[in-house]
PDB file of C-alpha atoms in Angstrom:
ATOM      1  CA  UNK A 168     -18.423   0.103  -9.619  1.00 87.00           C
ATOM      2  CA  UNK A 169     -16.196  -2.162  -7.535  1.00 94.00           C
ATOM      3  CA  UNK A 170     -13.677  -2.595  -5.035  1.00 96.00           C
ATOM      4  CA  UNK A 171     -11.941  -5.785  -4.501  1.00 97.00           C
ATOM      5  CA  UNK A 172     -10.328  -6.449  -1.132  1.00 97.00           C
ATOM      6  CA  UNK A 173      -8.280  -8.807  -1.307  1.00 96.00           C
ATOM      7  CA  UNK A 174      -8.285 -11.382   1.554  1.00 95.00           C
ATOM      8  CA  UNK A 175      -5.556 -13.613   1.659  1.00 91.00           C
ATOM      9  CA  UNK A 176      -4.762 -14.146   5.405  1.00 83.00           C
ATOM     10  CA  UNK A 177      -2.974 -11.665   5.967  1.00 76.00           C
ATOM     11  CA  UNK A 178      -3.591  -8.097   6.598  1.00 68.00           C
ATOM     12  CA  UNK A 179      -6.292  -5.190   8.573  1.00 69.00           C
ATOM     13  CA  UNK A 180      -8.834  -6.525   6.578  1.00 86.00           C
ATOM     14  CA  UNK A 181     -12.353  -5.330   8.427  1.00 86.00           C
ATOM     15  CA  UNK A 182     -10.627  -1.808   9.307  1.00 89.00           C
ATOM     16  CA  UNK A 183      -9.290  -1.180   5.740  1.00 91.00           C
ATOM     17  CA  UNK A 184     -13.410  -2.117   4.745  1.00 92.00           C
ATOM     18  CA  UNK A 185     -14.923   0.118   6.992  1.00 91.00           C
ATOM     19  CA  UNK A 186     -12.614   2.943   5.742  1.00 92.00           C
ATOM     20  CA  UNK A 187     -12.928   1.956   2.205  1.00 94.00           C
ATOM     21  CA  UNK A 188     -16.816   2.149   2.885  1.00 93.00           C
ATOM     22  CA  UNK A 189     -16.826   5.084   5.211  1.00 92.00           C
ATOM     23  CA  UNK A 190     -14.918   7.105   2.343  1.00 91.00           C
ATOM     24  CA  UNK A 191     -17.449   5.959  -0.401  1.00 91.00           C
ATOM     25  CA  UNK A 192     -20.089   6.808   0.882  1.00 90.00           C
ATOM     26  CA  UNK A 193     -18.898  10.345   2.224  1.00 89.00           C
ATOM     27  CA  UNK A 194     -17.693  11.065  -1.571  1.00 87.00           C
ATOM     28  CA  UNK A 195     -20.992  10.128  -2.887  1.00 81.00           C
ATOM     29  CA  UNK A 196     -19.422   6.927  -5.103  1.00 75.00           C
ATOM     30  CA  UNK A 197     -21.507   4.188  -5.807  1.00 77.00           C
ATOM     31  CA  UNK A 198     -18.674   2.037  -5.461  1.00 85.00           C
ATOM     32  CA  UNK A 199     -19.356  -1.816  -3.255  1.00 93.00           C
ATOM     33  CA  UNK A 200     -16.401  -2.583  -1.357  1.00 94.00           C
ATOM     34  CA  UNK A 201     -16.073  -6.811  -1.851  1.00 96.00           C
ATOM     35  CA  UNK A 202     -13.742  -8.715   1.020  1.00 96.00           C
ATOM     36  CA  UNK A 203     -12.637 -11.750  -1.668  1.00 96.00           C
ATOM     37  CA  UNK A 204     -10.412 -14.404  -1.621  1.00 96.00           C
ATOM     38  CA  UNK A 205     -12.307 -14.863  -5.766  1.00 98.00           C
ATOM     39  CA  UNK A 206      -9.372 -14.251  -8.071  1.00 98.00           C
ATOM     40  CA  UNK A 207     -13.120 -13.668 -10.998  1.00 97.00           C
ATOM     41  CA  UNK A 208     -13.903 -10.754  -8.604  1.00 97.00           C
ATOM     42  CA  UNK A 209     -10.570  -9.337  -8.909  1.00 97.00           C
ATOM     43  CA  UNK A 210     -10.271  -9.810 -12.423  1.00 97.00           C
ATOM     44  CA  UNK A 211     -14.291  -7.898 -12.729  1.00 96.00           C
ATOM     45  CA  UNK A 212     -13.174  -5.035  -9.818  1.00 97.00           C
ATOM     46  CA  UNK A 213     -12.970  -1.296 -11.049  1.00 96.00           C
ATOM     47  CA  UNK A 214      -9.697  -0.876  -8.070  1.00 97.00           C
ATOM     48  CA  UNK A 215      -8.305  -3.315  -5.860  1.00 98.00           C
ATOM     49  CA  UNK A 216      -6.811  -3.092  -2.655  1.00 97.00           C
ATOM     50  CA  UNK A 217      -3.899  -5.995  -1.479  1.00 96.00           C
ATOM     51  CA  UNK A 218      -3.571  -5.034   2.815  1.00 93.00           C
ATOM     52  CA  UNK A 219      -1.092  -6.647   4.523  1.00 87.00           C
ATOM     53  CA  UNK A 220       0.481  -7.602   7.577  1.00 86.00           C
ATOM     54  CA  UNK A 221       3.690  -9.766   8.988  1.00 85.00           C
ATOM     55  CA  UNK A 222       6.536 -11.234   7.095  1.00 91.00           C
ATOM     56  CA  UNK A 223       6.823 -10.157   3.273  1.00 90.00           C
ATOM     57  CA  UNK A 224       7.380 -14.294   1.926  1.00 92.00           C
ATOM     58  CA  UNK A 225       4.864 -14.873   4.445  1.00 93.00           C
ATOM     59  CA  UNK A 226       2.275 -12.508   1.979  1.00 93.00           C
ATOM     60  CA  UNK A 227       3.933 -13.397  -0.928  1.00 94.00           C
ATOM     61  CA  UNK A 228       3.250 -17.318  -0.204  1.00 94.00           C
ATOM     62  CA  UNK A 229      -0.165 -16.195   0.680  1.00 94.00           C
ATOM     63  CA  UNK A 230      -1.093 -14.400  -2.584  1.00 95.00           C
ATOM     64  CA  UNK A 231       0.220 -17.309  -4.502  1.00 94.00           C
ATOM     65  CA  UNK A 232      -1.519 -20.125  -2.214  1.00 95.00           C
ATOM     66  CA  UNK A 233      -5.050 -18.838  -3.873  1.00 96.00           C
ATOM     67  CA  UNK A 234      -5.325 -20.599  -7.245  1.00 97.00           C
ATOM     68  CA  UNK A 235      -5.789 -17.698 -10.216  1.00 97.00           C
ATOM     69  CA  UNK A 236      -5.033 -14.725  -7.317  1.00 97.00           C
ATOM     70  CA  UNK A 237      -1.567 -13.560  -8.809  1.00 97.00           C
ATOM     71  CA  UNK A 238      -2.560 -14.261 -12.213  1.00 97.00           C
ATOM     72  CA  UNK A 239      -5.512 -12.052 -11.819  1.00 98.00           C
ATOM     73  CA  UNK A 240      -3.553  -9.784  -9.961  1.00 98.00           C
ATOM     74  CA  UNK A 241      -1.214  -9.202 -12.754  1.00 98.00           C
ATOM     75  CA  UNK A 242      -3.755  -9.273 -15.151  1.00 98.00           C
ATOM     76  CA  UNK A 243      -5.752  -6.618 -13.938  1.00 98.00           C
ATOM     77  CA  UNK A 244      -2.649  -4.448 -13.202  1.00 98.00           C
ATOM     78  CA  UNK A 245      -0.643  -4.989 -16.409  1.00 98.00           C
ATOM     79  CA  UNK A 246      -3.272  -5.728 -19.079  1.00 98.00           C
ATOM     80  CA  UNK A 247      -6.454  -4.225 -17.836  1.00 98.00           C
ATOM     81  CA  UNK A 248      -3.764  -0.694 -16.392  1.00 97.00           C
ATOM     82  CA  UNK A 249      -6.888  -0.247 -13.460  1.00 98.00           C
ATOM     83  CA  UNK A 250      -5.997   1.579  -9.714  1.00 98.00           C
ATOM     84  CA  UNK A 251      -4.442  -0.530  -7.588  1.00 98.00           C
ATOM     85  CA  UNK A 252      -3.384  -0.245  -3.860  1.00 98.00           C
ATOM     86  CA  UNK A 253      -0.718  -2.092  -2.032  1.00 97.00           C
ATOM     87  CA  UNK A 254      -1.135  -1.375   1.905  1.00 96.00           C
ATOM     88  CA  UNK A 255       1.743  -2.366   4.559  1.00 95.00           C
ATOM     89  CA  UNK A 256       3.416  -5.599   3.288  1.00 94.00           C
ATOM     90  CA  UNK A 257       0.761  -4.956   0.218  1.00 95.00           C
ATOM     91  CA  UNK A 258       3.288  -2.190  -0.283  1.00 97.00           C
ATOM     92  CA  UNK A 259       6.242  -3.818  -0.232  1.00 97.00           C
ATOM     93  CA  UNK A 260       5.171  -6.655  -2.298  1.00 97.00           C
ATOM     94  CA  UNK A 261       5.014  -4.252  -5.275  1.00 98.00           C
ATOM     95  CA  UNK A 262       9.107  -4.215  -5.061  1.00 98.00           C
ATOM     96  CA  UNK A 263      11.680  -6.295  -7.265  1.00 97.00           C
ATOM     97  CA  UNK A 264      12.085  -8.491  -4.233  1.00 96.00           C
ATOM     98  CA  UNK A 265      12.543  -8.073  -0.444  1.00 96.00           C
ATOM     99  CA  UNK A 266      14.952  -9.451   2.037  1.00 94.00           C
ATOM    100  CA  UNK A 267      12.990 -10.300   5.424  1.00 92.00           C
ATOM    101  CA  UNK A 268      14.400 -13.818   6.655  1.00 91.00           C
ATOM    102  CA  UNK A 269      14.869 -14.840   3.121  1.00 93.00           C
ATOM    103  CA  UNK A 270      14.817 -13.051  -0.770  1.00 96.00           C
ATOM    104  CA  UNK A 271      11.728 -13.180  -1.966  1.00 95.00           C
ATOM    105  CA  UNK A 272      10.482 -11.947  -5.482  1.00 96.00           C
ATOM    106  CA  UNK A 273       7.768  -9.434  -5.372  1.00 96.00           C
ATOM    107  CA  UNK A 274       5.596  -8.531  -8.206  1.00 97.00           C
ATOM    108  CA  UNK A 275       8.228  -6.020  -9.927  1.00 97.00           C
ATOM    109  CA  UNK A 276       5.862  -3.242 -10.582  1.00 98.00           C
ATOM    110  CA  UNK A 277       8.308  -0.703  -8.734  1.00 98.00           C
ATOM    111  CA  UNK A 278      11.993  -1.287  -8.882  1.00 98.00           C
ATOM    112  CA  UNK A 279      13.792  -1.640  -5.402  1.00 98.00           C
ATOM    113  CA  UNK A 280      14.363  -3.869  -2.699  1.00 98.00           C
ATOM    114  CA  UNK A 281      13.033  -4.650   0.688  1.00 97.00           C
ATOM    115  CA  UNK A 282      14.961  -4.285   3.317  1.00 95.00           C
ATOM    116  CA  UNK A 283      15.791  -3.937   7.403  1.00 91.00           C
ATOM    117  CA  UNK A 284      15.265  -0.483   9.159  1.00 88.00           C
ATOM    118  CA  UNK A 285      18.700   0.594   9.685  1.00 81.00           C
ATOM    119  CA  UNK A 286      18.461   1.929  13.276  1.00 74.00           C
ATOM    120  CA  UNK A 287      21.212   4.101  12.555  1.00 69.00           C
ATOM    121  CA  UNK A 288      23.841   5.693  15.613  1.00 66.00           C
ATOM    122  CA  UNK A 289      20.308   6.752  17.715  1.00 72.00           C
ATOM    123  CA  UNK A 290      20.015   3.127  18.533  1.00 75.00           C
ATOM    124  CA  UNK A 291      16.001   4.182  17.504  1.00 78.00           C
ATOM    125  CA  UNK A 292      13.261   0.967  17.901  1.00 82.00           C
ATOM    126  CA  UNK A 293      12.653  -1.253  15.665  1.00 78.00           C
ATOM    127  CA  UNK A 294      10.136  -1.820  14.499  1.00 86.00           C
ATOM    128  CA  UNK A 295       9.095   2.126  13.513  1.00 89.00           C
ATOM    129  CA  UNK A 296       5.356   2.378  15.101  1.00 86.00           C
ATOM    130  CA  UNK A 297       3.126   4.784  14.998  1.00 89.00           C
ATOM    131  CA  UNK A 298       2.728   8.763  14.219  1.00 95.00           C
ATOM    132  CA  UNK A 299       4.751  10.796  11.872  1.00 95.00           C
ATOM    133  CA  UNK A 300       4.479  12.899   9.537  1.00 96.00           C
ATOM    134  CA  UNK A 301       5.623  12.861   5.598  1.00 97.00           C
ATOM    135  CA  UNK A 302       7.537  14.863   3.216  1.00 97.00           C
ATOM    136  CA  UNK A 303       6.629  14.933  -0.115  1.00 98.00           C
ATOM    137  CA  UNK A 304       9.441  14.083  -3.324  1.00 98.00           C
ATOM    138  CA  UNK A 305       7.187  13.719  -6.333  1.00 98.00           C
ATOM    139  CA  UNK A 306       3.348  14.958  -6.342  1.00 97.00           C
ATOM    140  CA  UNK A 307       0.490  12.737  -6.993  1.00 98.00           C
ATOM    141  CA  UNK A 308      -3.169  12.278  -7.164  1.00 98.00           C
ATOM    142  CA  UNK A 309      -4.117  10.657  -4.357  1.00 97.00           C
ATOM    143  CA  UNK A 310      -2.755  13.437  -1.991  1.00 97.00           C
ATOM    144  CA  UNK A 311      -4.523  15.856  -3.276  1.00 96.00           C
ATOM    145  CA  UNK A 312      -5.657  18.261  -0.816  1.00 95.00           C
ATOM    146  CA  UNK A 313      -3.593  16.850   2.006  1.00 96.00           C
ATOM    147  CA  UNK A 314      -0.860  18.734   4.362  1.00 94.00           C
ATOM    148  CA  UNK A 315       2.306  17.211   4.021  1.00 96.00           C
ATOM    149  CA  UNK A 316       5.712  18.211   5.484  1.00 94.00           C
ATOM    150  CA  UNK A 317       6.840  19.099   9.339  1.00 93.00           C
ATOM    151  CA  UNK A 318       3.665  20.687  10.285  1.00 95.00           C
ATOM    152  CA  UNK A 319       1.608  18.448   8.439  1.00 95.00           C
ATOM    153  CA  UNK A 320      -0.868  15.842   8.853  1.00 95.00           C
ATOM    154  CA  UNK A 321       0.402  12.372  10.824  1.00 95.00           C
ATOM    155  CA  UNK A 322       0.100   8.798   9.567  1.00 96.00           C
ATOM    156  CA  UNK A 323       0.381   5.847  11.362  1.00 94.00           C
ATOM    157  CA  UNK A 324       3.360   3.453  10.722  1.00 93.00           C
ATOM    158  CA  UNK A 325       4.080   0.035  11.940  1.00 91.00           C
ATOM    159  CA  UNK A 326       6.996  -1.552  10.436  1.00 88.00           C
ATOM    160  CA  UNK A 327      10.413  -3.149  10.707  1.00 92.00           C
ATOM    161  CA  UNK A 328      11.289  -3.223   6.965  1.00 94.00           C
ATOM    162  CA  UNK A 329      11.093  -0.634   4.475  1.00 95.00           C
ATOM    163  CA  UNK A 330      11.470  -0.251   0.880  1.00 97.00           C
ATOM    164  CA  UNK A 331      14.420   0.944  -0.991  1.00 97.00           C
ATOM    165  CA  UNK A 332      13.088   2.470  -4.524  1.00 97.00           C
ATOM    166  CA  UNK A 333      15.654   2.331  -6.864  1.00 97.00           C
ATOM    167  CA  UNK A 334      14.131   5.379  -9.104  1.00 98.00           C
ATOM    168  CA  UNK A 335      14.021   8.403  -7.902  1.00 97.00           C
ATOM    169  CA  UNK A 336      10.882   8.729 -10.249  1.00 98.00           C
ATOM    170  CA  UNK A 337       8.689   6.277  -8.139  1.00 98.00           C
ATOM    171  CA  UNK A 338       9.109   7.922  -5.107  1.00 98.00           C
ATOM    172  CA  UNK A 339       5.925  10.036  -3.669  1.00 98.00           C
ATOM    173  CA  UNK A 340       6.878  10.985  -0.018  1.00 98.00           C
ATOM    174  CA  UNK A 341       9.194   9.691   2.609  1.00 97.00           C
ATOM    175  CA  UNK A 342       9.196   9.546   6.144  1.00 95.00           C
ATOM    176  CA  UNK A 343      12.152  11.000   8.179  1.00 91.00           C
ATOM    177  CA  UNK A 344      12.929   7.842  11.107  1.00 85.00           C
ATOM    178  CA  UNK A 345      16.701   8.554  11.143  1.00 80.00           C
ATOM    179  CA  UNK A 346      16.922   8.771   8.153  1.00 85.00           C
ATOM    180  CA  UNK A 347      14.486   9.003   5.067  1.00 91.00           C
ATOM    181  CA  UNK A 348      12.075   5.981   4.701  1.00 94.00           C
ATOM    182  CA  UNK A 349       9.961   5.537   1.870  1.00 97.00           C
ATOM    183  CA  UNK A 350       5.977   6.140   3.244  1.00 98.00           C
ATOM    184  CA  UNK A 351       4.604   6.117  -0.608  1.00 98.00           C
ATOM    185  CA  UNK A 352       5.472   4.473  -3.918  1.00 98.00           C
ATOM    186  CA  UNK A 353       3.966   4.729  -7.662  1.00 98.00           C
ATOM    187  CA  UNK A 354       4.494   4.249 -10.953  1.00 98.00           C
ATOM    188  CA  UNK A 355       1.715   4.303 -13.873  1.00 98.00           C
ATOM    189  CA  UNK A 356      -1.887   2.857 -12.341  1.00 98.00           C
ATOM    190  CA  UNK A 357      -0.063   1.696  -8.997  1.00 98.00           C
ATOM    191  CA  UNK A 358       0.616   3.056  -6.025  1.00 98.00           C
ATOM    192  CA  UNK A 359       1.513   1.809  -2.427  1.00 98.00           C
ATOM    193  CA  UNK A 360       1.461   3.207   1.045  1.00 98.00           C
ATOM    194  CA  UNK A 361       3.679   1.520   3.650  1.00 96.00           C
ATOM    195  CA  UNK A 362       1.928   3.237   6.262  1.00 95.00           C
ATOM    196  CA  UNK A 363      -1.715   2.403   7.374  1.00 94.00           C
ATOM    197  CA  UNK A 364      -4.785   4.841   5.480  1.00 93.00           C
ATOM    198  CA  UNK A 365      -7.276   2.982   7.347  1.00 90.00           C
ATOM    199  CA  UNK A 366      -5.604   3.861  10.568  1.00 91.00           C
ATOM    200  CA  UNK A 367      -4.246   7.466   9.682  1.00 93.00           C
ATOM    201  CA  UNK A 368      -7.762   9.259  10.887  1.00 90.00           C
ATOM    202  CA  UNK A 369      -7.906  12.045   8.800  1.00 92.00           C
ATOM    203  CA  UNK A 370      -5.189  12.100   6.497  1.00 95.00           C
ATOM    204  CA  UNK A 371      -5.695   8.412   5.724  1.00 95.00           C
ATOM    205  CA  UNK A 372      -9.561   8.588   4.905  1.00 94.00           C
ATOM    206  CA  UNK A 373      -8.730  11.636   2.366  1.00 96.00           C
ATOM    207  CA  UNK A 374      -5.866   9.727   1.014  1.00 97.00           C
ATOM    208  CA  UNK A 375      -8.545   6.215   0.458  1.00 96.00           C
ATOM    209  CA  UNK A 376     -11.025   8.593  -0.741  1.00 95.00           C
ATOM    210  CA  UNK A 377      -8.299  10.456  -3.664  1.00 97.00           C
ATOM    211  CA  UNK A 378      -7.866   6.310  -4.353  1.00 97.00           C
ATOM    212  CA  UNK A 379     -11.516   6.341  -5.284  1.00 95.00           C
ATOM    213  CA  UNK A 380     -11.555   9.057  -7.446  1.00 95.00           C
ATOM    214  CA  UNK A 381      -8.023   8.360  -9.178  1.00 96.00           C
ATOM    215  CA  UNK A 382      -8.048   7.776 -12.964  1.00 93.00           C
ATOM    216  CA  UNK A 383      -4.534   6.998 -14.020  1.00 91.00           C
TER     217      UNK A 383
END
């Protein structure tokens, strides 16, 4: 059993490994965790993982700079229907497109768009960083087990873009930053966190470690 990370310049790569591995091996799964830039790994990988960090047409561009990465990608998500996990920008890049500095298509797996954090009248920062906690909209698998809500568990944000889902369907739980802002997306055998699991102590390890035992 396998785990492709996929390394395309952009993302928390060794800290999304060592969480990836910590979790496996806690859980008992004989699962290898594989840092790749090989679009053959990808296509061979029980689950795969797309991090992310920066600009979303910077990731975009970077996914589609590796010869065979997006077309593995897509194969393995569409044909093959295995886990998949969009992290950060790896997120947002599972949206119809997203607006930072330019439009950029994403893959289309999850209708919705991309867009600014509207500050709102609190004037709050941009870009949202760090704790907060999540409500949940729609339950799913890989929060299993986990306390969600006011008095909940925290994750760890860092982001100045967030994504708009256009079905209400696709929407697992939201983070309230004046406003509600989507903190997990999924549809079918893919699912996205725009918050960071391998940063998230405790509620992020659980969350990675529902990931490995998910069979959509």
């Amino acid at each position: 059993m396998t785990v492709a990370l996929i390394d395309y310049g952009a993302g928390n790569l060794r800290s999304a490994e060592k969480g990836l591995e910590r979790v496996a091996h806690e859980i008992g799964r004989d699962q290898k965790i594989l840092l790749t830039r090989d679009p053959d790994v990808v296509a061979k990988a029980d689950r795969v993982v797309l991090p992310g960090d920066g600009a979303f047409p910077f990731c975009r561009r970077g996914v589609a700079a590796i010869d065979g990465m997006e077309e593995a990608i897509r194969d393995f998500v569409e044909v093959k229907g295995r886990p998949f996990l969009g992290i950060c920008v790896g997120m947002q890049l599972l949206a119809t497109r997203g607006l930072e500095h330019e439009s950029t298509d994403g893959f289309g797996w999850i209708d919705g768009v991309v867009k600014a954090i509207d500050p709102g009248p609190e004037r709050l920062k941009v870009p949202h960083m760090g704790w907060n906690t999540m409500n949940l909209v729609n339950p799913h698998p890989v929060l299993d087990g986990l306390a969600l809500g006011p008095d909940g568990l925290h994750a760890y944000f860092l982001h100045s873009y967030a994504f708009e889902v256009t079905h209400h369907a696709d929407l697992v739980a939201t983070a309230d930053y004046g406003g509600r802002v989507t903190a997990i997306v999924a549809r079918n055998n893919v699912v996205g966190t725009q918050f960071h699991p391998e940063k998230s102590q405790r509620l992020g390890l659980a969350l990675l470690a529902n990931f490995l035992k998910w069979a959509p």
